[in-house]
PDB file of C-alpha atoms in Angstrom:
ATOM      1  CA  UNK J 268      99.447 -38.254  75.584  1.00 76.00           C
ATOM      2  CA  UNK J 269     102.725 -37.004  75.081  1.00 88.00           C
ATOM      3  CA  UNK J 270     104.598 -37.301  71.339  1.00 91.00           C
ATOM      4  CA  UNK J 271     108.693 -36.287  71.045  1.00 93.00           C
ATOM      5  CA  UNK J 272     109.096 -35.136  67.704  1.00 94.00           C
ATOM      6  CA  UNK J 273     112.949 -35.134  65.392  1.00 94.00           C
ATOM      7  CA  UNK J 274     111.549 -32.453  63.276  1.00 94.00           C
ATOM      8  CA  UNK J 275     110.819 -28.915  64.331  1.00 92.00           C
ATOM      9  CA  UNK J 276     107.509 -27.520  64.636  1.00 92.00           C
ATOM     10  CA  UNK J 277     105.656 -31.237  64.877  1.00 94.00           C
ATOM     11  CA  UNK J 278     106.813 -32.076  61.286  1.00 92.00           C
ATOM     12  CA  UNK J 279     106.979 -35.713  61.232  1.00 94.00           C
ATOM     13  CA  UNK J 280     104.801 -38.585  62.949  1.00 92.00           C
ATOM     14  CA  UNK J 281     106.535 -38.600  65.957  1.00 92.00           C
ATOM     15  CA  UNK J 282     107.100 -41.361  68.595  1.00 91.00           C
ATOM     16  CA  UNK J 283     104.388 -41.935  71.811  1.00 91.00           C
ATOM     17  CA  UNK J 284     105.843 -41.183  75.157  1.00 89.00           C
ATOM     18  CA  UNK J 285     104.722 -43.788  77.322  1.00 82.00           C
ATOM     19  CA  UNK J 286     104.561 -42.041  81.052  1.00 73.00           C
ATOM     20  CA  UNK J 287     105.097 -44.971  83.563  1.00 60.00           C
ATOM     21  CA  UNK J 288     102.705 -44.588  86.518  1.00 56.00           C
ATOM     22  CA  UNK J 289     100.761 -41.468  84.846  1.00 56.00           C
ATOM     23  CA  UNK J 290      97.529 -42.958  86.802  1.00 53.00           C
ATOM     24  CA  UNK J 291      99.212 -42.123  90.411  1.00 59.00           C
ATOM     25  CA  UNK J 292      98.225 -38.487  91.725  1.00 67.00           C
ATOM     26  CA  UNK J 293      98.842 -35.679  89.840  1.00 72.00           C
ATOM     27  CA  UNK J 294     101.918 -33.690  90.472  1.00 81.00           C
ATOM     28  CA  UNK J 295     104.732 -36.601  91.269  1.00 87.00           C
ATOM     29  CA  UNK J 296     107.853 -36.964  88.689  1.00 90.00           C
ATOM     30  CA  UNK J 297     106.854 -39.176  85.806  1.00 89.00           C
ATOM     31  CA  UNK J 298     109.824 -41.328  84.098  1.00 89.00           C
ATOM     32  CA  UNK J 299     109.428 -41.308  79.944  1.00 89.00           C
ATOM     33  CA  UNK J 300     109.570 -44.158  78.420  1.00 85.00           C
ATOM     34  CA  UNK J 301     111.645 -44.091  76.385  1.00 83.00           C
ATOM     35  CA  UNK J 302     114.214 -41.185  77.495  1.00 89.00           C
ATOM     36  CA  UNK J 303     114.613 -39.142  74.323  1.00 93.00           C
ATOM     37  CA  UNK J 304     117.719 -38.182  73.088  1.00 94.00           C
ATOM     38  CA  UNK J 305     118.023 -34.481  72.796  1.00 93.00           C
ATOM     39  CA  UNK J 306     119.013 -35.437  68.623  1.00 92.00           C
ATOM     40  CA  UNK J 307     115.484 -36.525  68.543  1.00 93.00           C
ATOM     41  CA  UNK J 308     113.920 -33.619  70.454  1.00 94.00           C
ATOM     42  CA  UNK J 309     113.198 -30.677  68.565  1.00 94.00           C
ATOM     43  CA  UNK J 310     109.785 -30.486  69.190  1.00 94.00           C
ATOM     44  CA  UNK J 311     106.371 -32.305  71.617  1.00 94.00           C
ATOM     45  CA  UNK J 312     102.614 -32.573  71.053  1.00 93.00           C
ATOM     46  CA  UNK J 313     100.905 -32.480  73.662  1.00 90.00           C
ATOM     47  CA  UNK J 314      97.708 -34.374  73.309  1.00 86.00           C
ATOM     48  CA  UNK J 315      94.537 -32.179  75.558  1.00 84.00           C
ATOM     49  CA  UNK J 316      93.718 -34.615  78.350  1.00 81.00           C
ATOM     50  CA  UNK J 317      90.205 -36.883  78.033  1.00 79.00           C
ATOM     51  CA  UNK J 318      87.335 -36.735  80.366  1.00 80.00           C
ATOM     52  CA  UNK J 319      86.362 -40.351  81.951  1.00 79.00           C
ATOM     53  CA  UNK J 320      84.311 -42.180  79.548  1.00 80.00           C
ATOM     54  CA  UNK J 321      82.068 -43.662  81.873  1.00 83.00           C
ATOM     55  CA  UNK J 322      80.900 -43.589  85.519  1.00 85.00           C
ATOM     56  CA  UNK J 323      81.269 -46.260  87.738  1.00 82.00           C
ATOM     57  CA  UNK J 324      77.813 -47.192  89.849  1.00 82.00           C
ATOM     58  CA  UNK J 325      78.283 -47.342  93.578  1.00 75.00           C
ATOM     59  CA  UNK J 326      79.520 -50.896  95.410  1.00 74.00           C
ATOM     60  CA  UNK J 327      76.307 -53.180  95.709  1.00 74.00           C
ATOM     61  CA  UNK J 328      73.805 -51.963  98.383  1.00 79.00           C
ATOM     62  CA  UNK J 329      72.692 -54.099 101.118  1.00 83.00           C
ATOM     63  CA  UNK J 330      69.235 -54.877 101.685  1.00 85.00           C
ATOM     64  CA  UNK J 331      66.927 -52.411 104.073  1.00 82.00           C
ATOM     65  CA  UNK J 332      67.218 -53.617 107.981  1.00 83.00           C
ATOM     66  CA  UNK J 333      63.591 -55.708 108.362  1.00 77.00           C
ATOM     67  CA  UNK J 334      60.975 -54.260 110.758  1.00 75.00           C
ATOM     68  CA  UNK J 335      58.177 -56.109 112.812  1.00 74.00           C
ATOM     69  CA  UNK J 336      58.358 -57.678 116.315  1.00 75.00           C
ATOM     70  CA  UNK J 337      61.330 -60.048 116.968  1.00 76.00           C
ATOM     71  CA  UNK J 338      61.493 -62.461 119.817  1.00 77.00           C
ATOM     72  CA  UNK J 339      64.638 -63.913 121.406  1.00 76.00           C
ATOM     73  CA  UNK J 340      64.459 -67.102 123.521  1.00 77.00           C
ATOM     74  CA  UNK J 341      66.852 -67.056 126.943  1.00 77.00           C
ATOM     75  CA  UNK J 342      67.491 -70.022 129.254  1.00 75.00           C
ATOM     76  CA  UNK J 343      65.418 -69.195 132.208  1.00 70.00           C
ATOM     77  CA  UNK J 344      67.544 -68.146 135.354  1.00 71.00           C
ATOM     78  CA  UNK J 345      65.179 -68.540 137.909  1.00 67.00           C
ATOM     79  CA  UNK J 346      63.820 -65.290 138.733  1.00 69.00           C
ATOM     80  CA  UNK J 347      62.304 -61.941 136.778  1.00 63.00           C
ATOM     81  CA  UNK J 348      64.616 -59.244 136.187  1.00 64.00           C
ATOM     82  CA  UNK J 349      63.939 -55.783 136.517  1.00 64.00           C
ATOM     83  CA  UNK J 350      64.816 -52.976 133.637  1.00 65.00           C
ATOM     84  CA  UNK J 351      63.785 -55.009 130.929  1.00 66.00           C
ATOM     85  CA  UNK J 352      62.270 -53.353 128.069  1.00 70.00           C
ATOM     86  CA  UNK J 353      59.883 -55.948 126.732  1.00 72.00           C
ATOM     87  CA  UNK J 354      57.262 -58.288 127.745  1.00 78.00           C
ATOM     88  CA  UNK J 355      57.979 -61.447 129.517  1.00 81.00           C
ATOM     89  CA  UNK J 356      57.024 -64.823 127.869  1.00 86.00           C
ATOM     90  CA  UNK J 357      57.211 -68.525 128.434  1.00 87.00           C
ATOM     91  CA  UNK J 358      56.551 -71.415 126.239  1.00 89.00           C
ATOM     92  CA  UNK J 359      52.531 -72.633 126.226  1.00 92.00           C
ATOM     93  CA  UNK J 360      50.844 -75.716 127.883  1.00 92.00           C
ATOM     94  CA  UNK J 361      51.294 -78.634 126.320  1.00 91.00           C
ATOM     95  CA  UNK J 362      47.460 -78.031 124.934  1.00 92.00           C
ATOM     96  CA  UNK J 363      48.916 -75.112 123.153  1.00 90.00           C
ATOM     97  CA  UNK J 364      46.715 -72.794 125.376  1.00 92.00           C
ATOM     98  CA  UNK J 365      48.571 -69.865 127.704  1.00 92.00           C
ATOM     99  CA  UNK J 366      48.418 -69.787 131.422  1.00 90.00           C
ATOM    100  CA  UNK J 367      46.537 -66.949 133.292  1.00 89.00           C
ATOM    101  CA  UNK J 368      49.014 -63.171 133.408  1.00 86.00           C
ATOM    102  CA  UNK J 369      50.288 -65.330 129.689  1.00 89.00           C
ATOM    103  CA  UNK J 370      47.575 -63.660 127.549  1.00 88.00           C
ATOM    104  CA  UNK J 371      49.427 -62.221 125.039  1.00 88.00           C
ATOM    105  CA  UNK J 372      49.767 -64.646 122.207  1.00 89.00           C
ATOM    106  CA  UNK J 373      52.610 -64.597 119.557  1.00 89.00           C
ATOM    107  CA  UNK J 374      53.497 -66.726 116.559  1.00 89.00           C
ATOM    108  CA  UNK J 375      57.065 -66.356 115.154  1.00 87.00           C
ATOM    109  CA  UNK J 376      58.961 -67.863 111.765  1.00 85.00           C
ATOM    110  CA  UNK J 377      62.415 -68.776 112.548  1.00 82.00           C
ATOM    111  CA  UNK J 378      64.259 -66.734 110.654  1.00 76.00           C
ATOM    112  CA  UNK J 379      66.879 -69.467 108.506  1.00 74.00           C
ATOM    113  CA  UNK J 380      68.821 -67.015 105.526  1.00 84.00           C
ATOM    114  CA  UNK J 381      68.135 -63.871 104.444  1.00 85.00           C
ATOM    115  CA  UNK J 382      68.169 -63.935 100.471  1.00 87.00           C
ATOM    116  CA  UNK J 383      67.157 -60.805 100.241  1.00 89.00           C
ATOM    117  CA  UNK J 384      69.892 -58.914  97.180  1.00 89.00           C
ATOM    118  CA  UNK J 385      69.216 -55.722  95.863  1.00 88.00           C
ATOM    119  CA  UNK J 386      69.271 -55.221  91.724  1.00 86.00           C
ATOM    120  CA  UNK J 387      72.990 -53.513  90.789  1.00 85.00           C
ATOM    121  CA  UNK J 388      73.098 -49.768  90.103  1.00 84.00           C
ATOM    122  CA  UNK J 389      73.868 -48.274  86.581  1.00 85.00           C
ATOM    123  CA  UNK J 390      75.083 -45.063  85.396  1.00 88.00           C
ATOM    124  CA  UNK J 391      74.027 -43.143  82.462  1.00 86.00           C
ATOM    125  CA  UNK J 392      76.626 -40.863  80.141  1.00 86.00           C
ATOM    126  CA  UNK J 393      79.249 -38.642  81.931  1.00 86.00           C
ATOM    127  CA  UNK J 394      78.019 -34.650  81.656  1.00 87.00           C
ATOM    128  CA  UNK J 395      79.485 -31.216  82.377  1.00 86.00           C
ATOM    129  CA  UNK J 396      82.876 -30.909  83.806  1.00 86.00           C
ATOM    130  CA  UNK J 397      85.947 -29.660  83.232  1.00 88.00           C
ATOM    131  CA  UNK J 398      89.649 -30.066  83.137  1.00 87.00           C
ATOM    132  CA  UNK J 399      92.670 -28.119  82.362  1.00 89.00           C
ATOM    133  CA  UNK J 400      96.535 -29.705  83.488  1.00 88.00           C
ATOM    134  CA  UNK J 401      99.240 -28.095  83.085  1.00 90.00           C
ATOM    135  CA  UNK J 402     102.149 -30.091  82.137  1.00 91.00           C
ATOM    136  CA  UNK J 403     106.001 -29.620  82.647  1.00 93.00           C
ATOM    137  CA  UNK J 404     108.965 -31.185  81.013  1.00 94.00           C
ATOM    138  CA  UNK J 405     112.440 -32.143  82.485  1.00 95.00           C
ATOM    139  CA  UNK J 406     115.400 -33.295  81.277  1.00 94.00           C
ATOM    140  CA  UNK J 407     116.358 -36.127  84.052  1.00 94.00           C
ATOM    141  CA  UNK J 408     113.847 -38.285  85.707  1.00 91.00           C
ATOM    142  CA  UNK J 409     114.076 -36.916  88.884  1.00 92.00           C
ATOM    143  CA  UNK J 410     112.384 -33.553  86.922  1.00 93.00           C
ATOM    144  CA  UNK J 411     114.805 -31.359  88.862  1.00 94.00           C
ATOM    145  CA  UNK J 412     115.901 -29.795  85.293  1.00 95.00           C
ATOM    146  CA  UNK J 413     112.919 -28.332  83.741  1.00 95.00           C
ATOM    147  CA  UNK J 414     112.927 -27.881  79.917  1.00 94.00           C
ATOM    148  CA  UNK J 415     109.457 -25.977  79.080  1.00 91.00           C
ATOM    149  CA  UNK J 416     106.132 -25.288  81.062  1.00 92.00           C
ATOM    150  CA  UNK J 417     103.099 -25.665  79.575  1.00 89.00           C
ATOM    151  CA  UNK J 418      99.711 -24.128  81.274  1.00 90.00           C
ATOM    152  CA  UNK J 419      95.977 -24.380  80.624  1.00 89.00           C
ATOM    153  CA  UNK J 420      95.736 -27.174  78.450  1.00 88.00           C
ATOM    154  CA  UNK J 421      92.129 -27.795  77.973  1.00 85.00           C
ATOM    155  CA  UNK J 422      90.330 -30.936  76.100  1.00 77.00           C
ATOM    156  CA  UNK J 423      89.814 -29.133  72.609  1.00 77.00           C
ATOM    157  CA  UNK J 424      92.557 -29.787  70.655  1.00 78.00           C
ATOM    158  CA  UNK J 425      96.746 -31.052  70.657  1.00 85.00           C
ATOM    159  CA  UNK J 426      99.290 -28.119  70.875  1.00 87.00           C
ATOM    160  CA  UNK J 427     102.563 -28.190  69.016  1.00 92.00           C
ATOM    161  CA  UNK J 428     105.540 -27.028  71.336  1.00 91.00           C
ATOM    162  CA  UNK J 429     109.367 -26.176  70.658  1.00 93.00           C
ATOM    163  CA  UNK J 430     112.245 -28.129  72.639  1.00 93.00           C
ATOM    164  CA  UNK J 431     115.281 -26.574  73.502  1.00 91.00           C
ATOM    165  CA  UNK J 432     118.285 -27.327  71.616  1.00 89.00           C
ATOM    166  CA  UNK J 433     120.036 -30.394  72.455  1.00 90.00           C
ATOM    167  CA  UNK J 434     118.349 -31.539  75.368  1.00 93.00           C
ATOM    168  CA  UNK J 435     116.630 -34.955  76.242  1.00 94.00           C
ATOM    169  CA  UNK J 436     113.084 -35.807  77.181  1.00 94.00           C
ATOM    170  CA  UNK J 437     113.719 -37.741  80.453  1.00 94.00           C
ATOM    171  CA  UNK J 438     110.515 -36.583  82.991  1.00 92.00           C
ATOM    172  CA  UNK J 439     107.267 -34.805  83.124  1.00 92.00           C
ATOM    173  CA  UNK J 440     105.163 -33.714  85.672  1.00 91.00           C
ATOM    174  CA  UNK J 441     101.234 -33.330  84.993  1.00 89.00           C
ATOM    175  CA  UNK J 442      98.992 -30.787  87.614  1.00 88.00           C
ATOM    176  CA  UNK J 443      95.678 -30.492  87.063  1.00 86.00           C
ATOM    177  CA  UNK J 444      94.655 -26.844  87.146  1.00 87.00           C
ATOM    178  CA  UNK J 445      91.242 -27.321  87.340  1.00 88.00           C
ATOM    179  CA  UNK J 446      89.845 -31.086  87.944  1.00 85.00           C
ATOM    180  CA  UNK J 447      86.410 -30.789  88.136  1.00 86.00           C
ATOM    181  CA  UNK J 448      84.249 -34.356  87.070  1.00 83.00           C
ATOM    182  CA  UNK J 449      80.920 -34.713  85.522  1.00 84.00           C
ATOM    183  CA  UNK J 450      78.252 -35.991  86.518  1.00 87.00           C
ATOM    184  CA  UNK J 451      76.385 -39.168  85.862  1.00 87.00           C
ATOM    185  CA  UNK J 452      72.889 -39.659  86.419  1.00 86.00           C
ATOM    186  CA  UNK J 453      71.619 -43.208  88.002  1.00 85.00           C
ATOM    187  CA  UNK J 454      69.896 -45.738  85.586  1.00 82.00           C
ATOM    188  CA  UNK J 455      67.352 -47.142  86.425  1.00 78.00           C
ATOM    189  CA  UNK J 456      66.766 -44.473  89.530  1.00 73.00           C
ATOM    190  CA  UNK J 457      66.341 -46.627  92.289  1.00 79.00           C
ATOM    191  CA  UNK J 458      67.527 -50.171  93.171  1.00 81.00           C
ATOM    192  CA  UNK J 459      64.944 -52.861  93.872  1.00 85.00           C
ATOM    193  CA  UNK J 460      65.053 -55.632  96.366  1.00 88.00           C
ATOM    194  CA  UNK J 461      64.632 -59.036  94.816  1.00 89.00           C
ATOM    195  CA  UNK J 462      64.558 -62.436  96.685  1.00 88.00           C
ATOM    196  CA  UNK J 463      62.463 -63.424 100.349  1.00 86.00           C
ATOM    197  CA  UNK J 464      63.388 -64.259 104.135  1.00 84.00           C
ATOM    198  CA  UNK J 465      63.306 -68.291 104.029  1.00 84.00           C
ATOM    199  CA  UNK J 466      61.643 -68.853 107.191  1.00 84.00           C
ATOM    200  CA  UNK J 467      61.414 -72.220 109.542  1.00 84.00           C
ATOM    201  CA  UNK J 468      59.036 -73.651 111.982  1.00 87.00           C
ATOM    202  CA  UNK J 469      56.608 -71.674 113.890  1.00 88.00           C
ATOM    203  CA  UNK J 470      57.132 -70.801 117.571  1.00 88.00           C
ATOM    204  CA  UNK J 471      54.848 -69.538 119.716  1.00 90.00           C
ATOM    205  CA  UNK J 472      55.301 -67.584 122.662  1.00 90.00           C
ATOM    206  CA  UNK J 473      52.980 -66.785 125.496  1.00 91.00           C
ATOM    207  CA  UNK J 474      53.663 -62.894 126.838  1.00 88.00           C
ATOM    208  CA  UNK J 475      52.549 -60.822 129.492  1.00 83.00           C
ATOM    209  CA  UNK J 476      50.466 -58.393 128.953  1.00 66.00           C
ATOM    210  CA  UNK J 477      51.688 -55.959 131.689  1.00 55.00           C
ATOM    211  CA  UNK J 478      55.370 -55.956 132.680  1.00 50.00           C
ATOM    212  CA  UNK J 479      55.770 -58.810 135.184  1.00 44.00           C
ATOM    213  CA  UNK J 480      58.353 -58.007 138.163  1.00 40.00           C
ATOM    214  CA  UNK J 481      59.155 -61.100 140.065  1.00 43.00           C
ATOM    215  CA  UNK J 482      61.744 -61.854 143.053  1.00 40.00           C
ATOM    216  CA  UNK J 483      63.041 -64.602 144.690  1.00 35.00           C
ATOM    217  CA  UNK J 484      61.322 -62.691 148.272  1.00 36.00           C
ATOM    218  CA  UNK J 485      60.388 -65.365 150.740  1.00 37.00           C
ATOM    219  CA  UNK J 486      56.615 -64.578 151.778  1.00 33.00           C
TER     220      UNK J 486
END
């Protein structure tokens, strides 16, 4: 935070310079708010920038990818096809047994919704890091007409700085020296899946047990 002082040497309260757009990126002309008059400017605190309070958790995470044996039903085209990477199956009699070179049984849920969410992440206090901006002041809002450069201020404690005579507070600039952000540690540590697959009917399937190569070859 920025405060334009009337009195030399920070002598009075002072009025908060509001810096519009101060949460762009570092480095870009800043426009005060208000401009002060260079009668009003003898002096400028200049408030040591804050550390984030907090850390933000990570965007929600998805559910793991499920694992087993999955099944997909084709319309049948009329002939085997060569090159496929799986075992070839056909629906059971009608007394629910399989037919011979059919032996390999399988029993499937139809898979309706996955409602399957994983518990939010938190994040515990910030720790370590460091910053140190540097800040420079201009006299016109396109900061072309630099008033006083001020380096290395750290986040211990506000610095009292003498204006030049006669000249307004119309821009600043802010470049972080060193921006280097804590770190937060994750609480709890891990995220936990809550919620099931909600199945549907059972399907069964009656696979060969050997791959089955089959063409329309007239014997």
């Amino acid at each position: 935070m920025v405060k334009a002082h009337e009195a030399a040497l920070c002598g009075d309260e002072g009025i908060e310079v509001k810096l519009a757009g101060a949460a762009e990126p570092p480095g870009h002309c800043i426009k005060t708010s208000p401009s002060v008059p260079g009668d009003a400017f003898a002096s400028v605190t200049i408030k040591p920038p804050t550390m984030a309070p907090a850390c933000r958790a990570s965007a929600q995470f998805t559910p793991p990818p499920l694992g087993g044996t999955f099944a997909r039903a084709c319309p049948w085209t009329g002939e085997y096809r060569t090159g496929f990477d799986g075992l070839v199956c056909i629906a059971p009699e009608r007394d629910g047994s399989c037919r011979p070179g059919f032996t390999a049984r399988f029993e499937f849920k139809e898979k309706i919704r996955d409602a399957r969410t994983c518990t939010p992440c938190e994040c515990g206090e910030p720790a370590g890091g460091v910053c140190v901006a540097d800040v420079l002041l201009f006299s016109d809002t396109s900061c072309s007409d630099m008033l006083i450069s001020i380096n290395g201020i750290g986040t211990e404690e506000e610095i009292c700085y003498g204006a030049p005579a006669d000249a307004p507070l119309s821009g600043v600039r802010v470049v972080f020296a060193r921006d280097e952000p804590g770190t937060c540690s994750p609480t709890p540590a891990v995220s936990l899946v809550n919620g099931t697959i909600e199945s549907g009917e059972t399907r069964t399937f009656c696979c060969s047990s050997a791959e089955i190569i089959y063409g329309n070859v007239d014997n």
